[in-house]
mmCIF file of C-alpha atoms in Angstrom:
data_model
loop_
_atom_site.group_PDB
_atom_site.id
_atom_site.type_symbol
_atom_site.label_atom_id
_atom_site.label_comp_id
_atom_site.label_asym_id
_atom_site.label_seq_id
_atom_site.Cartn_x
_atom_site.Cartn_y
_atom_site.Cartn_z
ATOM 1 C CA MET A 3 100.812 79.239 126.483
ATOM 2 C CA THR A 4 101.275 78.525 122.800
ATOM 3 C CA HIS A 5 104.009 80.436 121.077
ATOM 4 C CA VAL A 6 102.991 82.655 118.181
ATOM 5 C CA SER A 7 105.697 82.813 115.520
ATOM 6 C CA LYS A 8 107.161 86.099 114.284
ATOM 7 C CA LYS A 9 106.012 85.076 110.815
ATOM 8 C CA THR A 10 102.394 84.938 112.005
ATOM 9 C CA TYR A 11 102.674 88.443 113.465
ATOM 10 C CA PHE A 12 104.082 89.811 110.199
ATOM 11 C CA LEU A 13 101.410 88.058 108.120
ATOM 12 C CA VAL A 14 98.663 89.505 110.330
ATOM 13 C CA TRP A 15 100.219 92.973 109.992
ATOM 14 C CA LEU A 16 100.326 92.595 106.210
ATOM 15 C CA ALA A 17 96.693 91.464 106.189
ATOM 16 C CA LEU A 18 95.762 94.507 108.277
ATOM 17 C CA LEU A 19 97.457 96.863 105.825
ATOM 18 C CA VAL A 20 95.776 95.147 102.871
ATOM 19 C CA LEU A 21 92.406 95.532 104.604
ATOM 20 C CA LEU A 22 93.221 99.179 105.304
ATOM 21 C CA PHE A 23 93.739 99.954 101.633
ATOM 22 C CA ALA A 24 90.737 97.799 100.713
ATOM 23 C CA THR A 25 88.456 99.814 102.957
ATOM 24 C CA TRP A 26 89.815 103.097 101.634
ATOM 25 C CA GLY A 27 89.422 101.902 98.047
ATOM 26 C CA ALA A 28 85.903 100.632 98.639
ATOM 27 C CA ALA A 29 84.871 104.023 99.987
ATOM 28 C CA GLU A 30 85.922 105.622 96.704
ATOM 29 C CA VAL A 31 83.500 103.405 94.755
ATOM 30 C CA ASN A 32 79.730 103.888 94.748
ATOM 31 C CA LEU A 33 78.288 100.679 96.157
ATOM 32 C CA GLY A 34 75.097 102.281 97.430
ATOM 33 C CA LYS A 35 73.925 100.806 100.704
ATOM 34 C CA PHE A 36 76.721 98.264 100.423
ATOM 35 C CA ASN A 37 79.382 100.873 101.253
ATOM 36 C CA ASN A 38 78.372 100.719 104.916
ATOM 37 C CA VAL A 39 78.345 96.928 104.970
ATOM 38 C CA VAL A 40 81.784 96.668 103.368
ATOM 39 C CA ALA A 41 83.316 99.297 105.667
ATOM 40 C CA LEU A 42 81.973 97.666 108.823
ATOM 41 C CA THR A 43 82.844 94.150 107.681
ATOM 42 C CA ILE A 44 86.435 95.164 107.027
ATOM 43 C CA ALA A 45 86.598 97.000 110.365
ATOM 44 C CA PHE A 46 85.353 93.911 112.190
ATOM 45 C CA ALA A 47 87.838 91.714 110.296
ATOM 46 C CA LYS A 48 90.700 94.007 111.369
ATOM 47 C CA MET A 49 89.428 94.002 114.940
ATOM 48 C CA PHE A 50 89.311 90.205 115.072
ATOM 49 C CA LEU A 51 92.837 89.926 113.696
ATOM 50 C CA VAL A 52 94.160 92.284 116.384
ATOM 51 C CA LEU A 53 91.995 90.705 119.078
ATOM 52 C CA LEU A 54 92.742 87.044 118.357
ATOM 53 C CA ILE A 55 96.399 87.178 117.306
ATOM 54 C CA PHE A 56 98.035 90.356 118.635
ATOM 55 C CA MET A 57 96.069 90.219 121.895
ATOM 56 C CA HIS A 58 96.429 86.398 122.048
ATOM 57 C CA VAL A 59 92.739 85.849 122.764
ATOM 58 C CA LYS A 60 92.718 82.897 120.342
ATOM 59 C CA TYR A 61 95.187 81.126 122.643
ATOM 60 C CA GLU A 62 93.620 82.067 125.955
ATOM 61 C CA LYS A 63 91.537 79.847 128.213
ATOM 62 C CA ARG A 64 87.747 79.838 128.047
ATOM 63 C CA LEU A 65 87.379 81.942 131.188
ATOM 64 C CA THR A 66 89.322 84.736 129.506
ATOM 65 C CA TRP A 67 86.996 84.485 126.488
ATOM 66 C CA VAL A 68 84.047 85.081 128.847
ATOM 67 C CA PHE A 69 85.626 88.290 130.173
ATOM 68 C CA VAL A 70 86.538 89.447 126.657
ATOM 69 C CA SER A 71 82.998 88.806 125.420
ATOM 70 C CA ALA A 72 81.370 90.583 128.357
ATOM 71 C CA GLY A 73 82.385 94.072 127.243
ATOM 72 C CA PHE A 74 81.143 93.504 123.711
ATOM 73 C CA ILE A 75 77.887 91.950 124.888
ATOM 74 C CA TRP A 76 77.132 94.965 127.074
ATOM 75 C CA LEU A 77 77.940 97.241 124.133
ATOM 76 C CA ILE A 78 75.543 95.309 121.921
ATOM 77 C CA ILE A 79 72.859 95.573 124.608
ATOM 78 C CA MET A 80 73.350 99.336 124.857
ATOM 79 C CA ILE A 81 73.266 99.904 121.099
ATOM 80 C CA GLY A 82 70.514 97.347 120.531
ATOM 81 C CA TYR A 83 68.115 98.689 123.145
ATOM 82 C CA VAL A 84 68.631 102.366 122.287
ATOM 83 C CA MET A 85 68.331 101.922 118.527
ATOM 84 C CA GLY A 86 65.482 99.465 119.045
ATOM 85 C CA ASP A 87 63.583 102.228 120.756
ATOM 86 C CA TYR A 88 64.160 104.789 118.019
ATOM 87 C CA ILE A 89 63.501 102.629 114.989
ATOM 88 C CA THR A 90 60.262 101.202 116.358
ATOM 89 C CA ARG A 91 58.673 104.535 117.085
ATOM 90 C CA ASN A 92 55.614 105.337 115.044
ATOM 91 C CA GLU A 93 56.806 108.679 113.700
ATOM 92 C CA PRO A 94 59.056 109.888 110.849
ATOM 93 C CA TRP A 95 62.733 109.382 111.544
ATOM 94 C CA HIS A 96 63.908 112.937 110.885
ATOM 95 C CA THR A 97 61.497 114.555 113.332
ATOM 96 C CA MET A 98 62.555 112.228 116.096
ATOM 97 C CA LEU A 99 65.227 114.392 117.627
ATOM 98 C CA THR A 100 63.985 117.823 116.692
ATOM 99 C CA ARG A 101 60.773 117.840 118.710
ATOM 100 C CA MET B 22 118.090 89.633 137.471
ATOM 101 C CA ASP B 23 118.159 89.813 141.264
ATOM 102 C CA SER B 24 117.625 86.226 142.428
ATOM 103 C CA THR B 25 115.996 87.319 145.706
ATOM 104 C CA TYR B 26 113.348 89.334 143.898
ATOM 105 C CA SER B 27 110.136 87.389 143.546
ATOM 106 C CA PRO B 28 107.359 88.906 141.506
ATOM 107 C CA LEU B 29 104.912 86.425 143.044
ATOM 108 C CA ALA B 30 102.767 88.411 145.445
ATOM 109 C CA THR B 31 100.077 87.446 147.958
ATOM 110 C CA PRO B 32 97.327 86.198 147.658
ATOM 111 C CA TYR B 33 98.638 84.112 144.780
ATOM 112 C CA GLU B 34 100.256 80.752 145.346
ATOM 113 C CA GLU B 35 101.637 80.242 141.864
ATOM 114 C CA MET B 36 102.827 82.503 139.048
ATOM 115 C CA PRO B 37 100.363 81.157 136.438
ATOM 116 C CA GLN B 38 97.515 81.967 138.838
ATOM 117 C CA GLN B 39 98.820 85.506 139.276
ATOM 118 C CA LYS B 40 99.111 85.931 135.523
ATOM 119 C CA ASP B 41 95.552 84.703 135.003
ATOM 120 C CA ALA B 42 94.264 87.176 137.590
ATOM 121 C CA ALA B 43 96.118 90.012 135.875
ATOM 122 C CA THR B 44 94.705 89.015 132.492
ATOM 123 C CA LEU B 45 91.128 88.825 133.741
ATOM 124 C CA GLY B 46 91.548 92.120 135.579
ATOM 125 C CA MET B 47 92.900 93.826 132.468
ATOM 126 C CA TRP B 48 90.016 92.566 130.334
ATOM 127 C CA THR B 49 87.568 93.810 132.982
ATOM 128 C CA PHE B 50 89.137 97.257 132.664
ATOM 129 C CA LEU B 51 88.996 97.016 128.860
ATOM 130 C CA ALA B 52 85.279 96.187 129.140
ATOM 131 C CA THR B 53 84.795 99.538 130.906
ATOM 132 C CA GLU B 54 86.772 101.196 128.120
ATOM 133 C CA ILE B 55 84.593 99.507 125.477
ATOM 134 C CA LEU B 56 81.547 101.056 127.134
ATOM 135 C CA PHE B 57 83.317 104.406 127.564
ATOM 136 C CA PHE B 58 83.940 104.695 123.837
ATOM 137 C CA GLY B 59 80.763 102.740 123.172
ATOM 138 C CA ALA B 60 78.619 105.590 124.402
ATOM 139 C CA LEU B 61 80.285 107.908 121.880
ATOM 140 C CA PHE B 62 79.846 105.370 119.095
ATOM 141 C CA LEU B 63 76.191 105.063 120.081
ATOM 142 C CA ALA B 64 75.779 108.835 119.788
ATOM 143 C CA TYR B 65 77.398 108.633 116.354
ATOM 144 C CA ILE B 66 75.011 105.874 115.272
ATOM 145 C CA VAL B 67 71.954 107.780 116.493
ATOM 146 C CA PHE B 68 72.868 111.077 114.843
ATOM 147 C CA ARG B 69 74.196 109.622 111.614
ATOM 148 C CA SER B 70 70.954 107.635 111.267
ATOM 149 C CA THR B 71 69.001 110.851 111.796
ATOM 150 C CA TYR B 72 71.041 113.133 109.541
ATOM 151 C CA PRO B 73 72.752 110.876 106.982
ATOM 152 C CA ASP B 74 73.280 113.537 104.316
ATOM 153 C CA ALA B 75 74.680 116.134 106.703
ATOM 154 C CA PHE B 76 77.064 113.527 108.117
ATOM 155 C CA THR B 77 78.206 112.526 104.637
ATOM 156 C CA LEU B 78 78.887 116.136 103.634
ATOM 157 C CA ALA B 79 80.561 116.905 106.959
ATOM 158 C CA SER B 80 82.867 113.897 106.757
ATOM 159 C CA HIS B 81 84.170 114.959 103.359
ATOM 160 C CA HIS B 82 86.062 117.747 105.115
ATOM 161 C CA THR B 83 88.168 115.266 107.060
ATOM 162 C CA ILE B 84 91.649 114.734 105.637
ATOM 163 C CA VAL B 85 91.635 111.130 104.377
ATOM 164 C CA LEU B 86 95.386 111.083 103.798
ATOM 165 C CA PHE B 87 96.125 111.910 107.445
ATOM 166 C CA GLY B 88 93.524 109.439 108.679
ATOM 167 C CA THR B 89 94.896 106.631 106.519
ATOM 168 C CA ILE B 90 98.502 107.328 107.457
ATOM 169 C CA ASN B 91 97.543 107.360 111.129
ATOM 170 C CA THR B 92 95.723 104.041 110.779
ATOM 171 C CA ALA B 93 98.811 102.508 109.182
ATOM 172 C CA ILE B 94 100.960 103.966 111.981
ATOM 173 C CA LEU B 95 98.820 102.457 114.727
ATOM 174 C CA LEU B 96 98.529 99.066 113.013
ATOM 175 C CA THR B 97 102.319 98.912 112.701
ATOM 176 C CA SER B 98 102.746 100.017 116.305
ATOM 177 C CA SER B 99 100.567 97.062 117.312
ATOM 178 C CA LEU B 100 102.960 94.795 115.437
ATOM 179 C CA THR B 101 105.998 96.190 117.230
ATOM 180 C CA MET B 102 104.167 95.981 120.563
ATOM 181 C CA ALA B 103 103.234 92.315 119.947
ATOM 182 C CA LEU B 104 106.856 91.559 119.011
ATOM 183 C CA GLY B 105 107.932 93.302 122.221
ATOM 184 C CA VAL B 106 105.634 91.086 124.303
ATOM 185 C CA GLN B 107 107.022 88.029 122.558
ATOM 186 C CA ALA B 108 110.588 89.124 123.292
ATOM 187 C CA ALA B 109 109.608 89.563 126.945
ATOM 188 C CA LYS B 110 108.261 86.006 126.989
ATOM 189 C CA GLU B 111 111.668 84.892 125.778
ATOM 190 C CA GLY B 112 113.330 86.884 128.547
ATOM 191 C CA ASN B 113 115.184 89.113 126.085
ATOM 192 C CA ASN B 114 114.975 92.462 127.895
ATOM 193 C CA LYS B 115 117.237 94.291 125.454
ATOM 194 C CA ILE B 116 115.005 93.431 122.493
ATOM 195 C CA VAL B 117 111.909 94.247 124.554
ATOM 196 C CA PHE B 118 113.294 97.729 125.128
ATOM 197 C CA ARG B 119 113.959 98.239 121.422
ATOM 198 C CA TYR B 120 110.508 97.128 120.275
ATOM 199 C CA LEU B 121 108.827 99.238 122.965
ATOM 200 C CA ALA B 122 110.943 102.241 121.996
ATOM 201 C CA VAL B 123 109.836 101.874 118.378
ATOM 202 C CA THR B 124 106.214 101.543 119.514
ATOM 203 C CA ILE B 125 106.560 104.786 121.472
ATOM 204 C CA LEU B 126 107.990 106.502 118.392
ATOM 205 C CA PHE B 127 104.975 105.368 116.389
ATOM 206 C CA GLY B 128 102.776 106.741 119.169
ATOM 207 C CA PHE B 129 104.461 110.123 118.859
ATOM 208 C CA ALA B 130 104.164 109.954 115.074
ATOM 209 C CA PHE B 131 100.418 109.408 115.431
ATOM 210 C CA MET B 132 100.130 112.418 117.741
ATOM 211 C CA GLY B 133 102.206 114.513 115.351
ATOM 212 C CA VAL B 134 99.964 113.742 112.391
ATOM 213 C CA LYS B 135 96.893 114.350 114.559
ATOM 214 C CA GLY B 136 98.294 117.723 115.586
ATOM 215 C CA MET B 137 98.852 118.778 111.999
ATOM 216 C CA GLU B 138 95.391 117.548 111.125
ATOM 217 C CA TYR B 139 93.729 119.403 113.995
ATOM 218 C CA TYR B 140 95.518 122.589 112.929
ATOM 219 C CA GLN B 141 94.183 122.224 109.388
ATOM 220 C CA ASP B 142 90.686 121.381 110.647
ATOM 221 C CA LEU B 143 90.631 124.587 112.690
ATOM 222 C CA GLN B 144 91.897 126.571 109.700
ATOM 223 C CA ASP B 145 88.961 125.115 107.748
ATOM 224 C CA HIS B 146 86.475 126.385 110.370
ATOM 225 C CA LEU B 147 85.416 122.927 111.439
ATOM 226 C CA TRP B 148 85.004 123.797 115.124
ATOM 227 C CA PRO B 149 81.280 123.775 116.019
ATOM 228 C CA GLY B 150 80.052 127.209 116.986
ATOM 229 C CA PRO B 151 79.328 130.637 115.505
ATOM 230 C CA HIS B 152 82.260 130.505 113.048
ATOM 231 C CA PHE B 153 81.524 127.023 111.701
ATOM 232 C CA GLU B 154 82.032 126.461 107.962
ATOM 233 C CA LYS B 155 79.025 128.148 106.351
ATOM 234 C CA SER B 156 78.731 125.918 103.306
ATOM 235 C CA LEU B 157 77.827 122.940 105.498
ATOM 236 C CA PRO B 158 74.315 122.259 106.841
ATOM 237 C CA PRO B 159 73.867 123.022 110.552
ATOM 238 C CA GLN B 160 73.637 119.321 111.486
ATOM 239 C CA ALA B 161 77.187 118.889 110.183
ATOM 240 C CA GLN B 162 78.243 120.480 113.461
ATOM 241 C CA ILE B 163 76.993 117.360 115.227
ATOM 242 C CA PHE B 164 79.383 115.248 113.135
ATOM 243 C CA TRP B 165 82.241 117.591 113.879
ATOM 244 C CA PHE B 166 81.404 117.708 117.569
ATOM 245 C CA LEU B 167 81.676 113.910 117.587
ATOM 246 C CA TYR B 168 84.897 114.078 115.573
ATOM 247 C CA TRP B 169 86.628 116.382 118.070
ATOM 248 C CA VAL B 170 85.391 114.480 121.143
ATOM 249 C CA MET B 171 86.026 110.959 119.816
ATOM 250 C CA THR B 172 89.451 111.635 118.315
ATOM 251 C CA GLY B 173 90.345 113.847 121.290
ATOM 252 C CA VAL B 174 89.476 111.185 123.860
ATOM 253 C CA HIS B 175 91.275 108.633 121.709
ATOM 254 C CA ALA B 176 94.358 110.871 121.583
ATOM 255 C CA VAL B 177 94.293 111.088 125.392
ATOM 256 C CA HIS B 178 94.313 107.294 125.482
ATOM 257 C CA VAL B 179 97.254 107.213 123.059
ATOM 258 C CA THR B 180 99.124 109.620 125.343
ATOM 259 C CA VAL B 181 98.428 107.474 128.410
ATOM 260 C CA GLY B 182 99.621 104.487 126.374
ATOM 261 C CA ILE B 183 102.879 106.256 125.553
ATOM 262 C CA PHE B 184 103.491 106.902 129.262
ATOM 263 C CA LEU B 185 102.650 103.291 130.178
ATOM 264 C CA ILE B 186 104.922 101.819 127.509
ATOM 265 C CA SER B 187 107.717 104.195 128.581
ATOM 266 C CA TYR B 188 107.444 102.941 132.157
ATOM 267 C CA ILE B 189 107.536 99.299 131.034
ATOM 268 C CA ALA B 190 110.447 100.041 128.706
ATOM 269 C CA ARG B 191 112.329 101.467 131.690
ATOM 270 C CA LEU B 192 111.668 98.239 133.609
ATOM 271 C CA ALA B 193 112.963 96.263 130.635
ATOM 272 C CA ALA B 194 116.096 98.402 130.647
ATOM 273 C CA LYS B 195 116.538 97.293 134.269
ATOM 274 C CA ARG B 196 116.257 93.681 133.083
ATOM 275 C CA ARG B 197 113.107 93.023 135.114
ATOM 276 C CA PHE B 198 111.413 90.580 132.776
ATOM 277 C CA SER B 199 111.884 86.870 132.119
ATOM 278 C CA ALA B 200 110.062 83.864 130.742
ATOM 279 C CA GLU B 201 108.545 83.440 134.209
ATOM 280 C CA TYR B 202 107.480 87.042 134.631
ATOM 281 C CA TYR B 203 106.557 89.261 131.700
ATOM 282 C CA THR B 204 102.935 89.982 132.638
ATOM 283 C CA PRO B 205 103.284 93.809 132.815
ATOM 284 C CA VAL B 206 104.538 93.858 129.230
ATOM 285 C CA GLU B 207 101.647 91.740 128.051
ATOM 286 C CA MET B 208 99.043 93.800 129.922
ATOM 287 C CA THR B 209 100.449 97.027 128.497
ATOM 288 C CA GLY B 210 100.235 95.358 125.095
ATOM 289 C CA LEU B 211 96.553 94.620 125.647
ATOM 290 C CA TYR B 212 95.916 98.297 126.398
ATOM 291 C CA TRP B 213 97.805 99.466 123.331
ATOM 292 C CA HIS B 214 96.045 96.991 121.011
ATOM 293 C CA PHE B 215 92.717 98.143 122.426
ATOM 294 C CA VAL B 216 93.547 101.771 121.544
ATOM 295 C CA ASP B 217 94.394 100.500 118.049
ATOM 296 C CA ILE B 218 91.029 98.724 117.751
ATOM 297 C CA ILE B 219 89.151 101.899 118.697
ATOM 298 C CA TRP B 220 90.924 103.738 115.904
ATOM 299 C CA ILE B 221 90.192 100.847 113.494
ATOM 300 C CA PHE B 222 86.526 101.760 113.921
ATOM 301 C CA LEU B 223 86.950 105.533 114.115
ATOM 302 C CA TYR B 224 88.743 105.625 110.764
ATOM 303 C CA PRO B 225 85.949 104.399 108.458
ATOM 304 C CA LEU B 226 83.211 106.112 110.486
ATOM 305 C CA LEU B 227 84.870 109.534 110.396
ATOM 306 C CA TYR B 228 86.875 109.515 107.157
ATOM 307 C CA LEU B 229 85.213 107.146 104.703
ATOM 308 C CA ILE B 230 81.532 108.051 104.430
ATOM 309 C CA ASN B 231 80.799 107.727 100.701
ATOM 310 C CA ARG B 232 84.106 109.254 99.627
ATOM 311 C CA TYR B 233 83.180 108.664 95.979
ATOM 312 C CA SER B 234 80.920 111.690 96.119
ATOM 313 C CA ALA B 235 83.461 113.962 97.787
#
């Protein structure tokens, strides 16, 4: 198992804090539809940093990657199929849940 | 460390095999946790898509300062947890104990801030029901319902994490870990980092919806 240096851990932590203030700052600026994109992109970036470095997934064997991916794939299936249903219905969005 | 104690248990023939099994088992459990929280995130996505303006207005009553501080607390606790796992890999039980103790303190700090925040939220009539804040549209109660459930369930997970880390810290105090056997520390680390990741997503979804118009 490869050894992750203390320096790497501190750099990742610093990056996470920078991203934290970036996402807060971005929310205070009107970027229109982009606000959502920026917020989610930063959240995913933070998640990958924690996942790959703090949780060592970057250094794990392929079989572990399969197990890690499984949870996320099922989540994507759940969100994808449910939202796919709603957004492809032939009726106005706001009446969807109030019928 | 007691030389007659062998952490290698049946059915495993070698320590690396046992460690791999533990890792895969832990990730299987985390997959169930992803779906557990995932269902709540799905509900959030559905209702925010349906009532975007109500959600935006509702979220402006969250206390950004508390949310941001708590995010910083959890991110730092992940650092100290990762450093604790590394110390365990080096067989340095004393340092493991210290890093885990600091992680637990951060866990308590998170709960403390959350408690203060919950108190303020209740003062501001943000509990869905007959006494809900009147200036907000009725659909804002859906946002706040999700807020209480998602942060509440998350807080339960933080509490469980504190207990788990305490137990592992106690084992470290008894000098149980070494370069050959530090799996429990690493698995506990995986759980704690997972709780951190959940919050990494909760923070922007609950606190940062178009703050510029707050």
